[in-house]
Short mmCIF file of C-alpha atoms in Angstrom, two decimals:
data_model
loop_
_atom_site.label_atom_id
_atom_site.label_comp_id
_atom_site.label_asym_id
_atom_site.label_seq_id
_atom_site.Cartn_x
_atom_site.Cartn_y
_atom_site.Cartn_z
CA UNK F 81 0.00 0.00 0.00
CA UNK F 82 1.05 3.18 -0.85
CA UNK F 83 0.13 6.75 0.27
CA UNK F 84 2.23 9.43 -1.29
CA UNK F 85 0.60 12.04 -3.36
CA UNK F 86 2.34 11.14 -6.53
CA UNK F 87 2.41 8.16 -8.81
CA UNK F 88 5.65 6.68 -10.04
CA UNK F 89 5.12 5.39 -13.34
CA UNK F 90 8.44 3.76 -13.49
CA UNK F 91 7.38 0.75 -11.34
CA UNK F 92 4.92 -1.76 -12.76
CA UNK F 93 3.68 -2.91 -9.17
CA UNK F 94 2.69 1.02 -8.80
CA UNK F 95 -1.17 1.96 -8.48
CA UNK F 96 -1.54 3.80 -11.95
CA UNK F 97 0.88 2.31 -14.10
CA UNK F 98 -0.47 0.34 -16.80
CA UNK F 99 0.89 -1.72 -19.86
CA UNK F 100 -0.20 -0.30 -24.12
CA UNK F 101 -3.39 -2.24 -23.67
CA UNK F 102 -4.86 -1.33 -20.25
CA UNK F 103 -6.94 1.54 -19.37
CA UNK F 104 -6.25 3.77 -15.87
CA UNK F 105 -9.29 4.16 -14.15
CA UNK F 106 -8.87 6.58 -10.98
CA UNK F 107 -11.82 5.84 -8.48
CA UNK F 108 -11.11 9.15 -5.68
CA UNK F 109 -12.82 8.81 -2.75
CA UNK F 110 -13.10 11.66 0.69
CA UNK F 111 -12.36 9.01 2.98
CA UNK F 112 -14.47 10.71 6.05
CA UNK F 113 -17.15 7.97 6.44
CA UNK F 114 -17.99 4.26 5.00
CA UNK F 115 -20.94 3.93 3.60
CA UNK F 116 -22.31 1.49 0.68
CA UNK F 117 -20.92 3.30 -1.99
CA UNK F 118 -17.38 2.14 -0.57
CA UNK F 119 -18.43 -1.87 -0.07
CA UNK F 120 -19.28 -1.53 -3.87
CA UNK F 121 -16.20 0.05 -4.81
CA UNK F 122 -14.25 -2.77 -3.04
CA UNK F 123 -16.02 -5.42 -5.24
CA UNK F 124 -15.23 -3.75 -8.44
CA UNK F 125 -11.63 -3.07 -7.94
CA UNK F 126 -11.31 -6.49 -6.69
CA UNK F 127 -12.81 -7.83 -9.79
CA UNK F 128 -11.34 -5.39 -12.23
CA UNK F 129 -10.53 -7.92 -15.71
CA UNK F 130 -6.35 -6.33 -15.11
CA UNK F 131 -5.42 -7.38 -18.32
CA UNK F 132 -7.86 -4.13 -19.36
CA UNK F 133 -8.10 -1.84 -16.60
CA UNK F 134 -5.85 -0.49 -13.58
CA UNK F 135 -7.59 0.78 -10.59
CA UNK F 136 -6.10 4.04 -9.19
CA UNK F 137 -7.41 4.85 -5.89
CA UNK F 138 -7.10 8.37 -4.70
CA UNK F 139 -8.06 9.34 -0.84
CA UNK F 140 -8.17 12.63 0.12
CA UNK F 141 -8.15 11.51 4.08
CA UNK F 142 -5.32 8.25 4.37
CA UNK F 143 -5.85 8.18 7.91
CA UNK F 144 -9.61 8.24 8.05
CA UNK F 145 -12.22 4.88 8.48
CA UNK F 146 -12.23 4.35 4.52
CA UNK F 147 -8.12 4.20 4.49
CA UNK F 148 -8.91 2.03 6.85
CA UNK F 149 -11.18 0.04 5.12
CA UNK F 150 -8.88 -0.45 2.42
CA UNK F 151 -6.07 -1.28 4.09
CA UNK F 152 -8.07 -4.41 5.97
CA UNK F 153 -8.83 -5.76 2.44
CA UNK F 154 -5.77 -5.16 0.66
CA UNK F 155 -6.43 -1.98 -1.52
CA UNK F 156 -3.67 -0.13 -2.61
CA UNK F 157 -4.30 3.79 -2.54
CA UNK F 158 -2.56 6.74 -2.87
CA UNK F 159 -3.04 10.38 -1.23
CA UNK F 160 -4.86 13.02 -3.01
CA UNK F 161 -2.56 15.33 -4.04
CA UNK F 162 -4.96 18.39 -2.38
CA UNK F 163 -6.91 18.50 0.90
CA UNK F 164 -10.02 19.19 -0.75
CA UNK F 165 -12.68 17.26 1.10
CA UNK F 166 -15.64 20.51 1.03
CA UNK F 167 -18.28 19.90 3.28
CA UNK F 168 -20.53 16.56 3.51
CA UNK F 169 -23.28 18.50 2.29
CA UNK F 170 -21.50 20.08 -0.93
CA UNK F 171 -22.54 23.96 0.01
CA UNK F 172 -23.63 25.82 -3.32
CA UNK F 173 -22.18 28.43 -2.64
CA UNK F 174 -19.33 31.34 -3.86
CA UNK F 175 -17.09 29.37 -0.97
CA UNK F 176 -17.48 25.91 -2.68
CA UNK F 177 -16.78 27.25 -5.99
CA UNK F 178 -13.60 28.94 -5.37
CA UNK F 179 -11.97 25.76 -2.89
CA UNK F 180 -13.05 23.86 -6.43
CA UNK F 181 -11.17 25.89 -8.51
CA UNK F 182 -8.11 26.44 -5.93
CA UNK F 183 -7.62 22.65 -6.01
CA UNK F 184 -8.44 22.41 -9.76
CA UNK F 185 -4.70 22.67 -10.91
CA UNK F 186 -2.86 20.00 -8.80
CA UNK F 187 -5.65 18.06 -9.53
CA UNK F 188 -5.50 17.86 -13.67
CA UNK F 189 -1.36 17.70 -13.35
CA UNK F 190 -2.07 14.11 -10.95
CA UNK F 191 -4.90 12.74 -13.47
CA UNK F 192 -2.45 13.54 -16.77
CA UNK F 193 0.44 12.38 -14.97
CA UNK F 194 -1.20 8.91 -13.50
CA UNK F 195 -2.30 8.67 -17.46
CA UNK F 196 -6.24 8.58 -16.19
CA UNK F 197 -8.10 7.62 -18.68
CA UNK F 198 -10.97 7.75 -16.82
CA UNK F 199 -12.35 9.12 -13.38
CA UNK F 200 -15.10 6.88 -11.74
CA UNK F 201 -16.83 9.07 -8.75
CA UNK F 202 -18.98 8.05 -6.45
CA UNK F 203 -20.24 10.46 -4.10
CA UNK F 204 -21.44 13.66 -4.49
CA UNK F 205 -18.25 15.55 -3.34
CA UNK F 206 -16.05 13.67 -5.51
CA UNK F 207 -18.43 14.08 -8.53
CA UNK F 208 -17.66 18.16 -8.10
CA UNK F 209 -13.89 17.16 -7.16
CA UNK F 210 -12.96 15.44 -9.62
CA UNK F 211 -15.30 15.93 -12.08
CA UNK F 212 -14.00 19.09 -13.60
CA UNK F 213 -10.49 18.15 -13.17
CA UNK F 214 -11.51 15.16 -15.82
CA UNK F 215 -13.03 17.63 -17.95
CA UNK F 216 -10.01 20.26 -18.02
CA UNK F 217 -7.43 17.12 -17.93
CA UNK F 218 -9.21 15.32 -20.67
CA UNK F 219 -9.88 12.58 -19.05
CA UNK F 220 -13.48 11.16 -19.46
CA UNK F 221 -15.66 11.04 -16.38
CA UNK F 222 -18.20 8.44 -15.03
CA UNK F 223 -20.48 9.78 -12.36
CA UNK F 224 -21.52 6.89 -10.03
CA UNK F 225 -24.89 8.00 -8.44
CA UNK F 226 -26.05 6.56 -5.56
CA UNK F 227 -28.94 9.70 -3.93
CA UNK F 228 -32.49 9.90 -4.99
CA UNK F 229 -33.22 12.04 -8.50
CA UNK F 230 -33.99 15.06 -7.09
CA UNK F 231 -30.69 15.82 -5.77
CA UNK F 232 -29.29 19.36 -6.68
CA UNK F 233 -26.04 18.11 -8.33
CA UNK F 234 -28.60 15.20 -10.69
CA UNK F 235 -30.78 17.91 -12.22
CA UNK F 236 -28.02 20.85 -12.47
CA UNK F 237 -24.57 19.99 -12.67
CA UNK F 238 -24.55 16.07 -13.89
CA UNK F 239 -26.50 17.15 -17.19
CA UNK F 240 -22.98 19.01 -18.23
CA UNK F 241 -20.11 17.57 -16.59
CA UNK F 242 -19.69 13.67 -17.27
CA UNK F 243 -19.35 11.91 -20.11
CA UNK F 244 -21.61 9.42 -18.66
CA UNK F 245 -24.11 8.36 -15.81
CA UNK F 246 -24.72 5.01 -14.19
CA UNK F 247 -27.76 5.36 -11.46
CA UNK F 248 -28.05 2.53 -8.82
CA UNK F 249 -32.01 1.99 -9.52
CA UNK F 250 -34.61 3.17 -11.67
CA UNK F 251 -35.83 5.59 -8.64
CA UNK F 252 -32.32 7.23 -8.45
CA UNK F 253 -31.95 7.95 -12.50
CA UNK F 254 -32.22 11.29 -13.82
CA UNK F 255 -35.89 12.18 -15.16
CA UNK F 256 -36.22 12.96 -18.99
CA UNK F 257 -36.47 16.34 -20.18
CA UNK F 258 -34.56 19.32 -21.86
CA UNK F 259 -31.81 19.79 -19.38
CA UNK F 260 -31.23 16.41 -18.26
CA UNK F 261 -28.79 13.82 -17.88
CA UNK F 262 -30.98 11.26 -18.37
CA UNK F 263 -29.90 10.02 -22.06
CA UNK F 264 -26.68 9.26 -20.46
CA UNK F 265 -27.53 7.01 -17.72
CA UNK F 266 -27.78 3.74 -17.26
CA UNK F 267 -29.16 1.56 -14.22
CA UNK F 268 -26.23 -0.57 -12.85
CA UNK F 269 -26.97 -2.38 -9.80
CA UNK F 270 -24.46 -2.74 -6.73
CA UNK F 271 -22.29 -5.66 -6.46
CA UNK F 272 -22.46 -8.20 -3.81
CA UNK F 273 -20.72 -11.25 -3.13
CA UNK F 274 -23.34 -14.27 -3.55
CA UNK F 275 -21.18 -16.68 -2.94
CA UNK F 276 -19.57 -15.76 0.17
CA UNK F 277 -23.12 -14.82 1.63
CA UNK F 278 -24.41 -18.42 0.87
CA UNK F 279 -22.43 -19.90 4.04
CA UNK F 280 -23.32 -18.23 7.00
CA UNK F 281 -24.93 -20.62 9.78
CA UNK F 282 -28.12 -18.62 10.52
CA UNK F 283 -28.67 -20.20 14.53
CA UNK F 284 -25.23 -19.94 15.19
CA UNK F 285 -25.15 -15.88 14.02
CA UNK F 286 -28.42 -15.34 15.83
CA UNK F 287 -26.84 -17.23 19.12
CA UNK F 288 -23.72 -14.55 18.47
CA UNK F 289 -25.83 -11.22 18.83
CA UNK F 290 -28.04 -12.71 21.61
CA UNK F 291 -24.64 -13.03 23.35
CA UNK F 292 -23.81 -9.76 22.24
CA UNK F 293 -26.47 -8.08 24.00
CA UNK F 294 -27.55 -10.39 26.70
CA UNK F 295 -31.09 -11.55 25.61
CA UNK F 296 -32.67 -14.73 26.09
CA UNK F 297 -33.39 -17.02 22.56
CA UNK F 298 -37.22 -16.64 22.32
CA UNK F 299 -36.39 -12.16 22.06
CA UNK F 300 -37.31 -11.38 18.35
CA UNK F 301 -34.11 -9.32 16.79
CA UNK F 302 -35.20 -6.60 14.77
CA UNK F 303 -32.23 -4.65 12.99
CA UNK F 304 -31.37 -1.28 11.76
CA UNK F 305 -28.29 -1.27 9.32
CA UNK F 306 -26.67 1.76 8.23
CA UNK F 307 -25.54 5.50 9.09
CA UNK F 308 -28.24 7.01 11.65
CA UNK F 309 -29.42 9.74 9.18
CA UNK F 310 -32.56 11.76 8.52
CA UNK F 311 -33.16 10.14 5.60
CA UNK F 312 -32.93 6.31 6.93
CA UNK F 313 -35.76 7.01 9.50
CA UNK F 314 -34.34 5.80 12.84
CA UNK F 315 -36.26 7.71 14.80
CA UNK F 316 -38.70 5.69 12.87
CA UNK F 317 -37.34 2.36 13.74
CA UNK F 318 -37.61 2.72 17.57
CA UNK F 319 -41.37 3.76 17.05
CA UNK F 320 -41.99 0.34 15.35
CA UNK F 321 -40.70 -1.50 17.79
CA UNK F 322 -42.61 0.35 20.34
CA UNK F 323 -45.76 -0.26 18.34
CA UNK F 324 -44.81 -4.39 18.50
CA UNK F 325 -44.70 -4.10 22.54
CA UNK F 326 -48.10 -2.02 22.32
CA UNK F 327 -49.65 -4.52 19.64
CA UNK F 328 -47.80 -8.06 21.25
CA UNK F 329 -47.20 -6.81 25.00
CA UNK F 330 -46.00 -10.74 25.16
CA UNK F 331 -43.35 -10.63 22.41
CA UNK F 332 -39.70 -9.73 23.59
CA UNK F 333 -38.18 -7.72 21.07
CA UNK F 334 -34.94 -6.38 20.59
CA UNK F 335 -34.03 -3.61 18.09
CA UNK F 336 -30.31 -3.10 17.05
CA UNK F 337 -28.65 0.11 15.41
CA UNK F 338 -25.62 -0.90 13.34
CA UNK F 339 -24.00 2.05 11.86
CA UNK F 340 -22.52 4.97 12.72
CA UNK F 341 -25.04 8.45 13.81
CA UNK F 342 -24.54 11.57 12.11
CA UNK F 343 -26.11 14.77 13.35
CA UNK F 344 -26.74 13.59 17.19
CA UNK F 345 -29.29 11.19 15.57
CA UNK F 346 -28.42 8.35 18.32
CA UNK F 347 -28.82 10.78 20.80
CA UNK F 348 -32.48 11.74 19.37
CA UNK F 349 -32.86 7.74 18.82
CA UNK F 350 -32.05 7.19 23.05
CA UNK F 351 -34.51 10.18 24.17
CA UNK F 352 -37.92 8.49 21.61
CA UNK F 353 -36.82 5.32 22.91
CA UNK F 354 -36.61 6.60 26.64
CA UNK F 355 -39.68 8.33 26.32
CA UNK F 356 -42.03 5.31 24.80
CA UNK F 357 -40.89 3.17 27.29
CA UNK F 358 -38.37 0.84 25.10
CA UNK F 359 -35.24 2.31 26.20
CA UNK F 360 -34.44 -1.49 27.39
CA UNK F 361 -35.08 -2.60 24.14
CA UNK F 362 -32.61 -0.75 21.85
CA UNK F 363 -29.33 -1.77 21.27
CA UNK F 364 -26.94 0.80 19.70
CA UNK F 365 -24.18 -1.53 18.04
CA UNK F 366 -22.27 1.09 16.19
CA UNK F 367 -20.53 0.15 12.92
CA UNK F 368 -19.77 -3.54 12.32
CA UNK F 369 -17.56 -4.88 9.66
CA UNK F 370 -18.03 -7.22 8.27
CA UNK F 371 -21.81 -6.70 8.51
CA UNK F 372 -22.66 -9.95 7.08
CA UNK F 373 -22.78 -12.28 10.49
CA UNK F 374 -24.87 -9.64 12.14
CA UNK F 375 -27.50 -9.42 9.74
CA UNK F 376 -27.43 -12.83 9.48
CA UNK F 377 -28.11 -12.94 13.06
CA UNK F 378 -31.63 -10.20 12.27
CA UNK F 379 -35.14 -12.86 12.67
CA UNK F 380 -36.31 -9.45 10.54
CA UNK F 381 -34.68 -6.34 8.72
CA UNK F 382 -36.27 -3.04 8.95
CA UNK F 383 -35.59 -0.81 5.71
CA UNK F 384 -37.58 2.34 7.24
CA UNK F 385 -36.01 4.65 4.79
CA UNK F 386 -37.78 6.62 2.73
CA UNK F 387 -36.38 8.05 -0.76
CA UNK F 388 -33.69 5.42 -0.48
CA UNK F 389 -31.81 4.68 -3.97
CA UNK F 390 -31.53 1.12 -3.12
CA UNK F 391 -29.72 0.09 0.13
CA UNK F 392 -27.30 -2.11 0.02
CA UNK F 393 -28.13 -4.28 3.17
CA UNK F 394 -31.77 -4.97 1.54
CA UNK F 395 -30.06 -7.22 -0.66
CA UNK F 396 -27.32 -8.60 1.56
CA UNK F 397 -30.29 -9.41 3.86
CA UNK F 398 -32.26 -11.47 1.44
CA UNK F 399 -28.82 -13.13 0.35
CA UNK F 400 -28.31 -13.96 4.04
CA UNK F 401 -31.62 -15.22 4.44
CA UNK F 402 -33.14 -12.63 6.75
CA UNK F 403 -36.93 -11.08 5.41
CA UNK F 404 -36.87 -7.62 4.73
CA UNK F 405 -39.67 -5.58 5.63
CA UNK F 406 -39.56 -2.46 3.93
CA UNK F 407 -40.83 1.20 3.68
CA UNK F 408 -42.90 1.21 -0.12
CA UNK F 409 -40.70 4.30 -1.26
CA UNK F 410 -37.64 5.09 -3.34
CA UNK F 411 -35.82 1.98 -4.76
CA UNK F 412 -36.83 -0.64 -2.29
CA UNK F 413 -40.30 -1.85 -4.40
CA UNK F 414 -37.19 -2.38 -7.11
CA UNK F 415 -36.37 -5.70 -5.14
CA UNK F 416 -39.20 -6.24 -2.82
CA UNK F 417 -42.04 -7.91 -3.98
CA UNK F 418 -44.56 -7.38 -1.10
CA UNK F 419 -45.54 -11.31 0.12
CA UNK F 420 -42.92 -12.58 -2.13
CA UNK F 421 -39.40 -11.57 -1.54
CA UNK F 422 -40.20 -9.82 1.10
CA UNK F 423 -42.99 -7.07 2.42
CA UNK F 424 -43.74 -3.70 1.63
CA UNK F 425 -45.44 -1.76 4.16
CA UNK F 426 -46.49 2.16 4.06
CA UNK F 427 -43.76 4.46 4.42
CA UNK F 428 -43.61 6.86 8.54
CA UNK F 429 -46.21 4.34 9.65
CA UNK F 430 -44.89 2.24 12.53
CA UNK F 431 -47.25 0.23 13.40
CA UNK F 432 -47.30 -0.87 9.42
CA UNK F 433 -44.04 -2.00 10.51
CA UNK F 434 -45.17 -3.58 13.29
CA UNK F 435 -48.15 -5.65 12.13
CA UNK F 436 -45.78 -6.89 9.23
CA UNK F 437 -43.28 -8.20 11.67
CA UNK F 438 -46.06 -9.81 13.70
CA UNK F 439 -47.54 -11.17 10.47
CA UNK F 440 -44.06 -13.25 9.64
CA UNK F 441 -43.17 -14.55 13.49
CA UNK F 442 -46.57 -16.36 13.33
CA UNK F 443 -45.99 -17.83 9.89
CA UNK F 444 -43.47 -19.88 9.19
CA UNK F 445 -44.40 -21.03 5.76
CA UNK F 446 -44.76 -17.45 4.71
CA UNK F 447 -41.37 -16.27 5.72
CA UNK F 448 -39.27 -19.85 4.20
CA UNK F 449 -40.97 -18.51 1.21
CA UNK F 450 -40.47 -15.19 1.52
CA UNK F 451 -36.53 -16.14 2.05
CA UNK F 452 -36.05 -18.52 -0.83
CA UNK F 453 -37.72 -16.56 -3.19
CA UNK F 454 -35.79 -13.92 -2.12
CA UNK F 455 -32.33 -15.78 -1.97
CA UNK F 456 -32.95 -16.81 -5.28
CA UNK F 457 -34.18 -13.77 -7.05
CA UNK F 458 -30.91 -11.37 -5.77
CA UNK F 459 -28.72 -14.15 -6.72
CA UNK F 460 -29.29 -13.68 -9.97
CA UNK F 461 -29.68 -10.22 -10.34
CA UNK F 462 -26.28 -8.69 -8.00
CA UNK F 463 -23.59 -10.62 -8.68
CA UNK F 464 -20.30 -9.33 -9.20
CA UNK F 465 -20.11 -10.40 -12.74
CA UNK F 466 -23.25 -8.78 -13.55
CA UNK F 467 -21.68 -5.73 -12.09
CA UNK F 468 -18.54 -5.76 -13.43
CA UNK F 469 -19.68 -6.71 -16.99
CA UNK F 470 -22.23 -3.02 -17.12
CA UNK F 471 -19.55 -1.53 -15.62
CA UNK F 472 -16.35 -2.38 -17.71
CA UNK F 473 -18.95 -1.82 -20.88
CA UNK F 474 -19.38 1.68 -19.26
CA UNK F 475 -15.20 2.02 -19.53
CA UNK F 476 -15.10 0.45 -22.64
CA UNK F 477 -17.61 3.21 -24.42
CA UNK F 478 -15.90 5.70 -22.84
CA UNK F 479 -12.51 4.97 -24.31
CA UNK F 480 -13.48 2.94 -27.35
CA UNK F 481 -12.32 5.82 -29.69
CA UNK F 482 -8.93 6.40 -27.75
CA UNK F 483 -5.81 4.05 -28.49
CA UNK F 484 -3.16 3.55 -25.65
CA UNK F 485 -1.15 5.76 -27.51
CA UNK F 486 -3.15 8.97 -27.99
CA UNK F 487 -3.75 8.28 -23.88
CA UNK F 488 0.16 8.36 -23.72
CA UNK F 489 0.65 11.91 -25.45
CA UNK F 490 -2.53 13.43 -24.01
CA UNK F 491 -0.73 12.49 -20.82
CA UNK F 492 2.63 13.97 -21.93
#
């Protein structure tokens, strides 16, 4: 692993350097906070066909959770060669503009110097990062997006600056019209690693986070996965499982938090729970990783976003073999079938949530079929083939027209 700001070409083990036949792909990332966007990263670099394309990873923050990350799973990165990390919410505003175009010089010297063909963001940040400095460096941009479609930089900024879109569901692409980016998008789902997910022993994982939190086997565990934000309703998730005491005074019930809290969210989370009376019932886990064995561990996941893209521990859930009840907004009704892979319920309504859960503890048919079904369906459809294939087609578009040596003097 490396971390200097600059990338020797001289050495072929070097992030960056690549042979007359393979394509530089520079994926930067903030590095601040993990979040899906960064587990579906790792499967495509992994997977990456190398005899076509080299991954260049670029952190602004090498000391932060995603360096972290990285370093855990054997990614190579290198440091950003400007501090430019803006603000998590991407101010539009004269500030935001000028720390943009401060940064914009080092930034098109390291892209035409790594010989970038292209530059792959994925967050929202990055996409206004990077994605001029691919413009002014000639290097051809891919904007990754991962919010909902009516996200400021979708409608105004994506329409002129990459080359191309790829949208993570139908609900996060661009909507048609005269300033839109919407006849360059595609939908390309998020990887996920089906066959690793196939092994875990279910009663075993479930005996592991009963342990965890010091509950007896018959207490129902309900989980919340994911960064405590506005958006992912987890105020929300306390009130369902409130409304299961009020509804099944007799059912224990346990609901976990995984994932980090942004904006004193866990705080807010503590004082709804204290203040319904199931303060003794939420667990606040914090970020686990891997994920995998603790979802596995879930009798039920509770997807109370609303205006989600499409989460990425929906799937990993039904690839586990834990039923997903979800909120009917954003992306979710994209992969849940309501009664079939898994249930839909109305979205802010917690006792929805509530009945639903109820509903699969006192059918067991219903939920094995909910879970096969399930299992079976995501297989298919979020593989890392599948998502490597849409996304190396994506690369290959983009520099169909350029041979490795018109990338060479562009570079020089």
């Amino acid at each position: 692993m490396t971390s200097s700001a600059a990338v020797d070409l001289r050495h072929p083990e070097t992030p960056g350097t690549c042979g007359a036949h393979q394509v530089v792909v520079c994926l930067p990332f903030i590095g601040d906070l993990v979040g899906g966007s960064h587990m579906s990263s790792l499967g495509l670099i992994r997977n990456l066909p190398r005899s076509r394309f080299v991954p260049l990873v670029v952190l602004h923050d090498t000391d932060g959770p995603v360096a972290d990350l990285f370093r855990r799973e054997g990614i190579d990165f290198v440091a950003a060669p400007v501090l430019n990390r803006l603000e998590r919410a991407a101010p539009r505003n004269v500030a935001a503009v000028v720390n943009v175009m401060r940064t914009l010089p080092a930034l098109v010297r390291f892209l035409r110097a790594s010989n970038a063909s292209i530059v792959h963001t994925n967050d929202g940040r990055t996409h206004l990062i990077w994605g001029l400095a691919a413009r002014v460096a000639g290097s051809k941009h891919l904007w990754h997006h991962r919010g909902d479609a009516t996200s400021f930089g979708l409608r105004r900024v994506a329409p002129w600056l990459p080359n191309r879109l790829v949208a993570v569901s139908k609900f996060a692409s661009p909507r048609p019209g005269i300033f839109s980016a919407a006849s360059k998008c595609s939908v390309v789902h998020s990887p996920f690693d089906v066959t690793k997910m196939a092994g875990f022993e279910r009663e075993e994982a479930r005996n592991n986070v009963l342990a965890a939190i010091g509950c007896s086997p018959e207490t129902k565990l309900l989980g919340y996965v994911g960064t405590l934000v506005d958006r992912k309703r987890p105020i929300l998730f306390v009130e369902a499982v409130a409304a299961l005491k009020r509804l099944s005074p007799e059912t224990k019930v346990a609901g976990l938090f995984f994932g980090n809290a942004l904006n004193g969210l866990d705080e807010a989370a503590k004082s709804r729970a204290e203040a319904l009376g199931v303060a003794d019932c939420i667990h606040f886990m914090g970020f686990r990783y891997p994920g995998e064995p603790w979802i596995a561990g879930l009798d039920a996941l509770l997807v109370t976003a609303v205006n989600e893209p499409l989460g990425r521990t929906l799937v990993e859930a039904m690839l586990l073999g834990t039923p997903v009840i979800a909120a009917d907004s954003g992306g979710n009704p994209e992969v849940v079938e309501d009664g079939r892979t898994g249930m839909l319920v109305r979205a802010d309504d917690p006792d929805e949530f509530a009945r639903a859960c109820l509903k699969l503890f006192s059918d067991a048919a219903l939920r094995d079929r909910i879970v096969e079904t399930a299992r079976s369906e995501v297989r298919a459809r979020f593989s890392f083939e599948r998502h490597v294939h849409a996304i190396t087609s994506v690369y290959e578009e983009l520099t169909g027209g350029m041979t490795a040596m018109q990338r060479s003097a562009r570079a020089g």
